[in-house]
């Protein structure tokens, strides 16, 4: 049985937090809201507890998990020999959606890192996450609270859809404000390398690095040698095949129009910006549209992304067609998730 406890996202009830913290300390699993997505937490010092995370998610043991701390000053509980540039970024962006890959401290169970000598660490800004980790009194290992390879969870209902009966407790603190995961940054030869684009934009990271007199971040392409074993090609995936369409808006709409006309009676899900949907009207009843919002509101699109994918997937359509946002700001993280969720990418060429 999985228990669900509601908490105020701004000022969670201390008694509820104490109960959840007790579950973590006893070696149990607690799903909790963070500002990015919901995490599935366990005591990062406890090897058996971390093993339960992998079992509940059916997560590949080669995919390392992020360790969450209550305060930036706790970083030495999880990591050692921290590069000066990492400390400077932590000071600038913690608490917040930045994850740093650092040399792993001895007490963190190696299972967290899938055997690597490094550990990914972050200090979440969400009041519920903060209160829980603080009350637990230990670093909390927490991947996103979804079945492995599937769409991430941004509400307690998403967590339950994937993990009910497999975990002890869900703290329901409402929807996660950012809606996409943290930005993962590693350090190579003293320089920052982005392993996963996320809620902290590349522009904000580059500006901070420039202020620190450091070179702009390299962005690592995914693949077997990416240094981040969990960055598998197909991830975040709905059950229905997702087709991602990218290119100039006019061409994308023409492609969609033709694709829908060719399948007039086939249930198809559409993950579109409002402007694209307006241009495709009228839609047939079996062509179901869920909005990402307006094209210029990338923060809104990030917030809606995973819920929208889950909503479309619930109807088990023959396919889900999604359009790629502009490659700037949060658009980078959204496009990354959609590409990795996609079974097929239709590339209609560059803008202009
Ligand atoms: O926003 C987030 O980061 C959320 C919330 C819950 O904090 N967590 C999250 O965890 O997205 P997860 O496990 O779904 O993704 C962790 C990512 C993976 O891409 C993994 O490869 C990378 O972090 N990672 C973890 N440890 C690493 C390490 N030691 N070296 C390189 N990459 C690592
Ligand atoms: Mg994940």
Tab-separated table of C-alpha atoms and ligand atoms in Angstrom:
chain	number	residue	atom	x	y	z
A	1	UNK	CA	0.000	0.000	0.000
A	2	UNK	CA	1.213	3.462	-0.893
A	3	UNK	CA	0.099	6.199	1.470
A	4	UNK	CA	-0.617	9.694	0.120
A	5	UNK	CA	-0.291	12.760	2.338
A	6	UNK	CA	-1.211	16.247	1.130
A	7	UNK	CA	1.101	19.073	2.078
A	8	UNK	CA	1.015	22.807	1.538
A	9	UNK	CA	3.722	23.431	-1.086
A	10	UNK	CA	4.777	26.716	0.533
A	11	UNK	CA	4.711	25.781	4.220
A	12	UNK	CA	4.390	22.011	4.707
A	13	UNK	CA	3.020	20.751	8.026
A	14	UNK	CA	5.999	19.738	10.223
A	15	UNK	CA	4.203	16.652	11.593
A	16	UNK	CA	3.582	15.338	8.049
A	17	UNK	CA	7.185	16.040	7.080
A	18	UNK	CA	8.387	14.256	10.242
A	19	UNK	CA	6.411	11.144	9.269
A	20	UNK	CA	7.857	11.140	5.770
A	21	UNK	CA	11.375	11.709	7.120
A	22	UNK	CA	10.925	8.727	9.436
A	23	UNK	CA	10.073	6.535	6.425
A	24	UNK	CA	13.317	7.660	4.733
A	25	UNK	CA	15.359	7.009	7.885
A	26	UNK	CA	13.864	3.499	8.215
A	27	UNK	CA	15.019	2.688	4.664
A	28	UNK	CA	11.696	3.277	2.899
A	29	UNK	CA	10.770	5.161	-0.284
A	30	UNK	CA	9.046	8.565	-0.326
A	31	UNK	CA	8.013	10.420	-3.490
A	32	UNK	CA	8.092	14.185	-3.021
A	33	UNK	CA	7.684	17.347	-5.091
A	34	UNK	CA	10.704	19.337	-6.175
A	35	UNK	CA	10.679	22.534	-8.235
A	36	UNK	CA	11.596	20.486	-11.334
A	37	UNK	CA	9.698	17.150	-11.191
A	38	UNK	CA	8.677	14.696	-8.450
A	39	UNK	CA	11.562	12.672	-7.026
A	40	UNK	CA	11.539	9.154	-5.540
A	41	UNK	CA	13.669	9.480	-2.418
A	42	UNK	CA	15.664	7.105	-0.216
A	43	UNK	CA	18.548	7.439	2.253
A	44	UNK	CA	21.671	7.813	0.084
A	45	UNK	CA	23.822	6.253	2.843
A	46	UNK	CA	21.684	3.088	2.874
A	47	UNK	CA	22.562	0.620	0.116
A	48	UNK	CA	19.425	-1.508	0.549
A	49	UNK	CA	17.173	1.561	0.484
A	50	UNK	CA	18.775	2.810	-2.736
A	51	UNK	CA	18.361	-0.686	-4.149
A	52	UNK	CA	14.616	-0.337	-3.515
A	53	UNK	CA	14.526	2.779	-5.730
A	54	UNK	CA	15.927	0.780	-8.639
A	55	UNK	CA	13.493	-2.081	-7.980
A	56	UNK	CA	10.409	0.168	-7.711
A	57	UNK	CA	11.239	2.041	-10.934
A	58	UNK	CA	12.595	-1.041	-12.724
A	59	UNK	CA	15.533	1.245	-13.333
A	60	UNK	CA	18.623	0.010	-15.140
A	61	UNK	CA	21.347	-0.391	-12.450
A	62	UNK	CA	23.812	1.331	-14.808
A	63	UNK	CA	21.848	4.610	-14.570
A	64	UNK	CA	23.156	6.729	-11.645
A	65	UNK	CA	20.839	8.669	-9.339
A	66	UNK	CA	21.034	12.285	-8.097
A	67	UNK	CA	21.717	12.929	-4.387
A	68	UNK	CA	19.689	15.766	-2.844
A	69	UNK	CA	20.883	17.902	0.077
A	70	UNK	CA	19.028	20.332	2.340
A	71	UNK	CA	21.694	23.061	2.316
A	72	UNK	CA	24.600	24.004	0.056
A	73	UNK	CA	26.846	23.732	3.149
A	74	UNK	CA	26.026	19.988	3.328
A	75	UNK	CA	27.791	19.264	0.036
A	76	UNK	CA	30.677	17.516	1.785
A	77	UNK	CA	28.234	14.809	2.969
A	78	UNK	CA	27.944	13.687	-0.648
A	79	UNK	CA	31.074	14.879	-2.456
A	80	UNK	CA	34.762	15.579	-1.909
A	81	UNK	CA	37.584	17.401	-3.723
A	82	UNK	CA	35.075	19.846	-5.201
A	83	UNK	CA	36.505	21.975	-8.042
A	84	UNK	CA	36.456	25.746	-7.309
A	85	UNK	CA	34.294	26.368	-10.370
A	86	UNK	CA	31.695	23.906	-9.041
A	87	UNK	CA	31.649	25.678	-5.691
A	88	UNK	CA	31.161	29.016	-7.413
A	89	UNK	CA	28.221	27.663	-9.470
A	90	UNK	CA	26.713	26.071	-6.365
A	91	UNK	CA	26.913	29.383	-4.577
A	92	UNK	CA	25.229	31.110	-7.508
A	93	UNK	CA	22.447	28.588	-8.263
A	94	UNK	CA	21.716	26.534	-5.106
A	95	UNK	CA	19.078	25.976	-3.993
A	96	UNK	CA	17.773	25.424	-7.512
A	97	UNK	CA	17.591	23.268	-10.633
A	98	UNK	CA	21.344	22.728	-11.124
A	99	UNK	CA	22.916	19.287	-10.594
A	100	UNK	CA	26.708	19.068	-10.258
A	101	UNK	CA	28.697	15.907	-10.992
A	102	UNK	CA	31.464	15.714	-8.375
A	103	UNK	CA	33.844	13.141	-6.881
A	104	UNK	CA	31.764	10.864	-4.616
A	105	UNK	CA	32.169	10.979	-0.820
A	106	UNK	CA	32.838	7.655	0.887
A	107	UNK	CA	29.561	7.321	2.807
A	108	UNK	CA	27.358	7.587	-0.291
A	109	UNK	CA	26.606	4.051	-1.383
A	110	UNK	CA	28.294	3.279	-4.739
A	111	UNK	CA	24.956	1.972	-6.047
A	112	UNK	CA	23.784	5.621	-6.230
A	113	UNK	CA	26.518	6.280	-8.795
A	114	UNK	CA	26.096	2.997	-10.693
A	115	UNK	CA	29.668	2.238	-9.657
A	116	UNK	CA	31.169	5.502	-10.959
A	117	UNK	CA	33.624	7.416	-8.756
A	118	UNK	CA	31.478	10.540	-9.190
A	119	UNK	CA	28.107	11.517	-7.749
A	120	UNK	CA	25.482	13.950	-9.057
A	121	UNK	CA	24.382	16.409	-6.334
A	122	UNK	CA	21.754	19.098	-6.047
A	123	UNK	CA	20.027	21.266	-3.430
A	124	UNK	CA	16.358	21.581	-4.414
A	125	UNK	CA	14.542	24.885	-3.869
A	126	UNK	CA	11.057	23.420	-3.266
A	127	UNK	CA	9.987	23.995	0.390
A	128	UNK	CA	8.635	20.421	0.696
A	129	UNK	CA	11.844	18.859	-0.647
A	130	UNK	CA	13.915	21.108	1.576
A	131	UNK	CA	11.900	20.312	4.709
A	132	UNK	CA	11.906	16.564	4.022
A	133	UNK	CA	15.669	16.279	3.435
A	134	UNK	CA	16.389	18.430	6.440
A	135	UNK	CA	14.114	16.383	8.717
A	136	UNK	CA	15.523	13.093	7.377
A	137	UNK	CA	18.995	14.282	8.389
A	138	UNK	CA	20.647	12.300	5.576
A	139	UNK	CA	21.353	12.972	1.885
A	140	UNK	CA	18.382	11.787	-0.167
A	141	UNK	CA	19.007	9.848	-3.381
A	142	UNK	CA	16.153	10.603	-5.760
A	143	UNK	CA	15.611	9.954	-9.445
A	144	UNK	CA	12.462	11.225	-11.107
A	145	UNK	CA	9.430	9.360	-9.696
A	146	UNK	CA	8.342	7.514	-12.841
A	147	UNK	CA	8.813	4.007	-14.254
A	148	UNK	CA	12.202	3.768	-15.917
A	149	UNK	CA	12.283	5.077	-19.481
A	150	UNK	CA	8.815	6.613	-19.192
A	151	UNK	CA	7.464	10.142	-18.953
A	152	UNK	CA	8.553	11.978	-15.778
A	153	UNK	CA	6.033	12.784	-13.037
A	154	UNK	CA	5.065	16.386	-12.282
A	155	UNK	CA	2.087	15.600	-10.004
A	156	UNK	CA	1.311	13.088	-7.243
A	157	UNK	CA	-1.261	11.482	-9.566
A	158	UNK	CA	1.504	10.807	-12.130
A	159	UNK	CA	3.604	9.189	-9.398
A	160	UNK	CA	0.723	6.939	-8.351
A	161	UNK	CA	-0.049	5.972	-11.953
A	162	UNK	CA	3.492	4.554	-12.236
A	163	UNK	CA	4.441	3.518	-8.712
A	164	UNK	CA	1.322	2.843	-6.565
A	165	UNK	CA	1.908	-0.242	-4.416
A	166	UNK	CA	5.663	-0.089	-5.029
A	167	UNK	CA	6.613	2.761	-2.688
A	168	UNK	CA	5.731	3.670	0.901
A	169	UNK	CA	4.529	7.248	0.664
A	170	UNK	CA	3.773	10.142	-1.689
A	171	UNK	CA	3.846	13.726	-0.443
A	172	UNK	CA	1.320	15.559	-2.616
A	173	UNK	CA	2.417	19.179	-2.848
A	174	UNK	CA	0.671	20.031	-6.122
A	175	UNK	CA	2.284	20.338	-9.551
A	176	UNK	CA	6.051	20.886	-9.894
A	177	UNK	CA	6.635	24.533	-10.880
A	178	UNK	CA	9.337	24.080	-13.578
A	179	UNK	CA	8.089	20.822	-15.055
A	180	UNK	CA	11.428	19.674	-16.533
A	181	UNK	CA	14.407	18.194	-14.710
A	182	UNK	CA	17.498	19.972	-13.467
A	183	UNK	CA	20.445	20.861	-15.701
A	184	UNK	CA	23.279	18.359	-15.137
A	185	UNK	CA	26.801	19.824	-15.263
A	186	UNK	CA	30.103	17.929	-14.982
A	187	UNK	CA	33.655	19.300	-14.846
A	188	UNK	CA	36.426	18.265	-17.190
A	189	UNK	CA	39.882	19.787	-16.911
A	190	UNK	CA	38.316	22.439	-14.692
A	191	UNK	CA	35.691	23.407	-17.286
A	192	UNK	CA	31.901	23.027	-17.122
A	193	UNK	CA	30.240	20.508	-19.447
A	194	UNK	CA	26.437	20.212	-19.727
A	195	UNK	CA	25.405	16.543	-19.705
A	196	UNK	CA	21.646	17.215	-19.684
A	197	UNK	CA	19.933	20.510	-20.570
A	198	UNK	CA	17.279	21.363	-17.989
A	199	UNK	CA	15.367	23.938	-16.005
A	200	UNK	CA	18.434	26.131	-15.513
A	201	UNK	CA	18.894	27.561	-19.008
A	202	UNK	CA	22.164	27.384	-20.924
A	203	UNK	CA	22.012	31.174	-21.235
A	204	UNK	CA	21.881	31.639	-17.441
A	205	UNK	CA	24.689	29.131	-16.936
A	206	UNK	CA	26.844	30.763	-19.643
A	207	UNK	CA	26.278	34.220	-18.133
A	208	UNK	CA	27.367	32.986	-14.691
A	209	UNK	CA	30.456	31.302	-16.145
A	210	UNK	CA	31.363	34.481	-18.026
A	211	UNK	CA	31.087	36.488	-14.800
A	212	UNK	CA	33.421	33.988	-13.178
A	213	UNK	CA	35.902	34.393	-16.035
A	214	UNK	CA	35.372	30.758	-17.097
A	215	UNK	CA	34.843	29.518	-20.678
A	216	UNK	CA	31.251	28.948	-21.910
A	217	UNK	CA	29.847	25.481	-21.158
A	218	UNK	CA	30.450	22.692	-23.616
A	219	UNK	CA	27.267	20.750	-24.365
A	220	UNK	CA	27.849	17.019	-24.526
A	221	UNK	CA	26.100	15.036	-27.204
A	222	UNK	CA	24.392	11.954	-25.878
A	223	UNK	CA	25.692	8.522	-26.695
A	224	UNK	CA	27.541	5.571	-25.263
A	225	UNK	CA	30.633	7.656	-24.455
A	226	UNK	CA	28.721	10.610	-23.016
A	227	UNK	CA	30.084	10.027	-19.497
A	228	UNK	CA	26.524	9.960	-18.175
A	229	UNK	CA	25.444	6.350	-18.460
A	230	UNK	CA	21.806	7.171	-17.773
A	231	UNK	CA	21.554	9.324	-20.859
A	232	UNK	CA	20.104	6.492	-22.894
A	233	UNK	CA	18.778	7.393	-26.284
A	234	UNK	CA	15.120	6.529	-25.679
A	235	UNK	CA	13.692	7.937	-22.466
A	236	UNK	CA	10.705	9.967	-21.218
A	237	UNK	CA	8.697	7.888	-23.677
A	238	UNK	CA	4.909	7.546	-23.884
A	239	UNK	CA	3.557	4.096	-24.793
A	240	UNK	CA	2.154	5.296	-28.097
A	241	UNK	CA	4.883	6.048	-30.647
A	242	UNK	CA	5.818	9.724	-30.635
A	243	UNK	CA	6.692	11.452	-33.901
A	244	UNK	CA	8.562	14.715	-33.396
A	245	UNK	CA	8.241	17.259	-36.187
A	246	UNK	CA	10.830	20.032	-36.365
A	247	UNK	CA	11.460	22.915	-38.727
A	248	UNK	CA	9.950	26.251	-39.778
A	249	UNK	CA	6.393	26.644	-38.426
A	250	UNK	CA	4.771	26.817	-41.893
A	251	UNK	CA	6.412	23.603	-43.048
A	252	UNK	CA	5.595	21.849	-39.793
A	253	UNK	CA	1.920	22.769	-40.142
A	254	UNK	CA	1.798	21.648	-43.780
A	255	UNK	CA	3.358	18.315	-42.823
A	256	UNK	CA	0.859	17.830	-39.990
A	257	UNK	CA	-2.086	18.767	-42.225
A	258	UNK	CA	-1.053	16.163	-44.761
A	259	UNK	CA	-0.352	13.503	-42.130
A	260	UNK	CA	-3.773	14.037	-40.509
A	261	UNK	CA	-5.575	14.057	-43.876
A	262	UNK	CA	-3.917	10.735	-44.674
A	263	UNK	CA	-5.320	9.211	-41.433
A	264	UNK	CA	-8.849	10.709	-41.217
A	265	UNK	CA	-10.241	7.923	-39.019
A	266	UNK	CA	-7.166	7.022	-36.989
A	267	UNK	CA	-6.897	8.167	-33.370
A	268	UNK	CA	-3.908	10.526	-33.278
A	269	UNK	CA	-2.687	12.662	-30.380
A	270	UNK	CA	-1.339	16.142	-31.096
A	271	UNK	CA	1.040	18.000	-28.784
A	272	UNK	CA	1.062	21.480	-30.303
A	273	UNK	CA	1.451	25.143	-29.572
A	274	UNK	CA	-1.787	27.140	-29.790
A	275	UNK	CA	-0.672	28.868	-32.997
A	276	UNK	CA	-0.104	25.544	-34.750
A	277	UNK	CA	-3.409	24.122	-33.542
A	278	UNK	CA	-5.277	27.213	-34.748
A	279	UNK	CA	-3.739	26.806	-38.200
A	280	UNK	CA	-4.862	23.148	-38.344
A	281	UNK	CA	-8.548	23.754	-37.564
A	282	UNK	CA	-10.943	22.143	-37.962
A	283	UNK	CA	-9.588	18.957	-36.399
A	284	UNK	CA	-11.504	15.670	-36.636
A	285	UNK	CA	-12.776	14.230	-33.324
A	286	UNK	CA	-10.281	11.344	-33.492
A	287	UNK	CA	-7.413	13.842	-33.811
A	288	UNK	CA	-7.028	14.937	-30.207
A	289	UNK	CA	-5.085	18.095	-29.388
A	290	UNK	CA	-3.408	18.988	-26.095
A	291	UNK	CA	-1.890	22.442	-25.864
A	292	UNK	CA	1.633	23.376	-24.832
A	293	UNK	CA	0.419	26.995	-24.717
A	294	UNK	CA	1.638	29.863	-26.877
A	295	UNK	CA	4.911	29.470	-28.811
A	296	UNK	CA	6.602	32.310	-26.939
A	297	UNK	CA	5.778	30.968	-23.440
A	298	UNK	CA	8.486	28.330	-23.063
A	299	UNK	CA	8.184	28.298	-19.256
A	300	UNK	CA	4.503	27.398	-19.656
A	301	UNK	CA	5.364	24.717	-22.226
A	302	UNK	CA	7.938	23.173	-19.860
A	303	UNK	CA	5.409	23.148	-17.042
A	304	UNK	CA	2.787	21.427	-19.214
A	305	UNK	CA	5.053	19.046	-21.147
A	306	UNK	CA	4.983	15.806	-19.137
A	307	UNK	CA	1.345	16.129	-18.052
A	308	UNK	CA	0.352	16.728	-21.677
A	309	UNK	CA	2.277	13.667	-22.866
A	310	UNK	CA	0.625	11.528	-20.200
A	311	UNK	CA	-2.814	12.899	-21.053
A	312	UNK	CA	-2.421	12.106	-24.755
A	313	UNK	CA	-0.939	8.685	-24.015
A	314	UNK	CA	-3.921	7.734	-21.826
A	315	UNK	CA	-6.080	7.371	-24.969
A	316	UNK	CA	-3.516	4.967	-26.522
A	317	UNK	CA	-3.602	6.721	-29.915
A	318	UNK	CA	-1.951	5.128	-32.964
A	319	UNK	CA	0.638	7.913	-32.806
A	320	UNK	CA	1.399	11.157	-31.012
A	321	UNK	CA	2.647	14.007	-33.197
A	322	UNK	CA	4.596	16.691	-31.338
A	323	UNK	CA	6.225	19.894	-32.565
A	324	UNK	CA	9.643	21.055	-31.456
A	325	UNK	CA	9.943	24.456	-29.755
A	326	UNK	CA	12.481	27.115	-30.576
A	327	UNK	CA	16.037	26.163	-29.488
A	328	UNK	CA	16.546	28.811	-26.859
A	329	UNK	CA	15.954	29.141	-23.120
A	330	UNK	CA	13.799	26.296	-21.821
A	331	UNK	CA	13.206	25.243	-25.441
A	332	UNK	CA	16.502	23.330	-25.280
A	333	UNK	CA	15.346	21.131	-22.401
A	334	UNK	CA	11.871	20.626	-23.925
A	335	UNK	CA	13.356	19.666	-27.302
A	336	UNK	CA	15.819	17.298	-25.595
A	337	UNK	CA	13.017	15.462	-23.783
A	338	UNK	CA	10.846	15.282	-26.912
A	339	UNK	CA	13.700	13.962	-29.053
A	340	UNK	CA	14.474	11.268	-26.552
A	341	UNK	CA	10.785	10.398	-26.207
A	342	UNK	CA	10.440	10.175	-29.987
A	343	UNK	CA	10.377	7.003	-32.004
A	344	UNK	CA	10.835	9.090	-35.152
A	345	UNK	CA	12.069	12.638	-35.825
A	346	UNK	CA	10.778	14.357	-38.967
A	347	UNK	CA	13.282	17.091	-39.813
A	348	UNK	CA	11.859	19.697	-42.198
A	349	UNK	CA	14.980	21.848	-42.235
A	350	UNK	CA	16.256	24.937	-40.455
A	351	UNK	CA	14.282	28.128	-39.895
A	352	UNK	CA	14.446	30.931	-42.458
B	1	LIG	O1	15.380	17.641	-11.549
B	1	LIG	C1	15.950	16.564	-11.372
B	1	LIG	O2	17.141	16.408	-11.607
B	1	LIG	C2	15.104	15.408	-10.796
B	1	LIG	C3	14.632	15.806	-9.418
B	1	LIG	C4	13.917	14.686	-8.704
B	1	LIG	O3	15.712	16.283	-8.659
B	1	LIG	N1	15.849	14.193	-10.790
B	1	LIG	C5	16.172	13.511	-11.925
B	1	LIG	O4	16.828	12.320	-11.694
B	1	LIG	O5	15.910	13.886	-13.031
B	1	LIG	P1	17.016	11.207	-12.808
B	1	LIG	O6	17.586	10.054	-12.068
B	1	LIG	O7	15.764	10.958	-13.515
B	1	LIG	O8	18.135	11.778	-13.741
B	1	LIG	C6	19.469	11.838	-13.270
B	1	LIG	C7	20.370	12.247	-14.380
B	1	LIG	C8	20.579	11.135	-15.374
B	1	LIG	O9	20.634	11.699	-16.662
B	1	LIG	C9	21.935	10.579	-14.962
B	1	LIG	O10	22.638	10.016	-16.038
B	1	LIG	C10	22.651	11.810	-14.449
B	1	LIG	O11	21.655	12.564	-13.819
B	1	LIG	N2	23.668	11.422	-13.475
B	1	LIG	C11	23.465	10.978	-12.230
B	1	LIG	N3	24.637	10.682	-11.634
B	1	LIG	C12	25.607	10.932	-12.529
B	1	LIG	C13	27.023	10.819	-12.511
B	1	LIG	N4	27.677	10.375	-11.449
B	1	LIG	N5	27.702	11.180	-13.633
B	1	LIG	C14	27.044	11.634	-14.707
B	1	LIG	N6	25.699	11.761	-14.787
B	1	LIG	C15	24.981	11.417	-13.712
B	2	LIG	MG1	14.375	10.536	-14.957
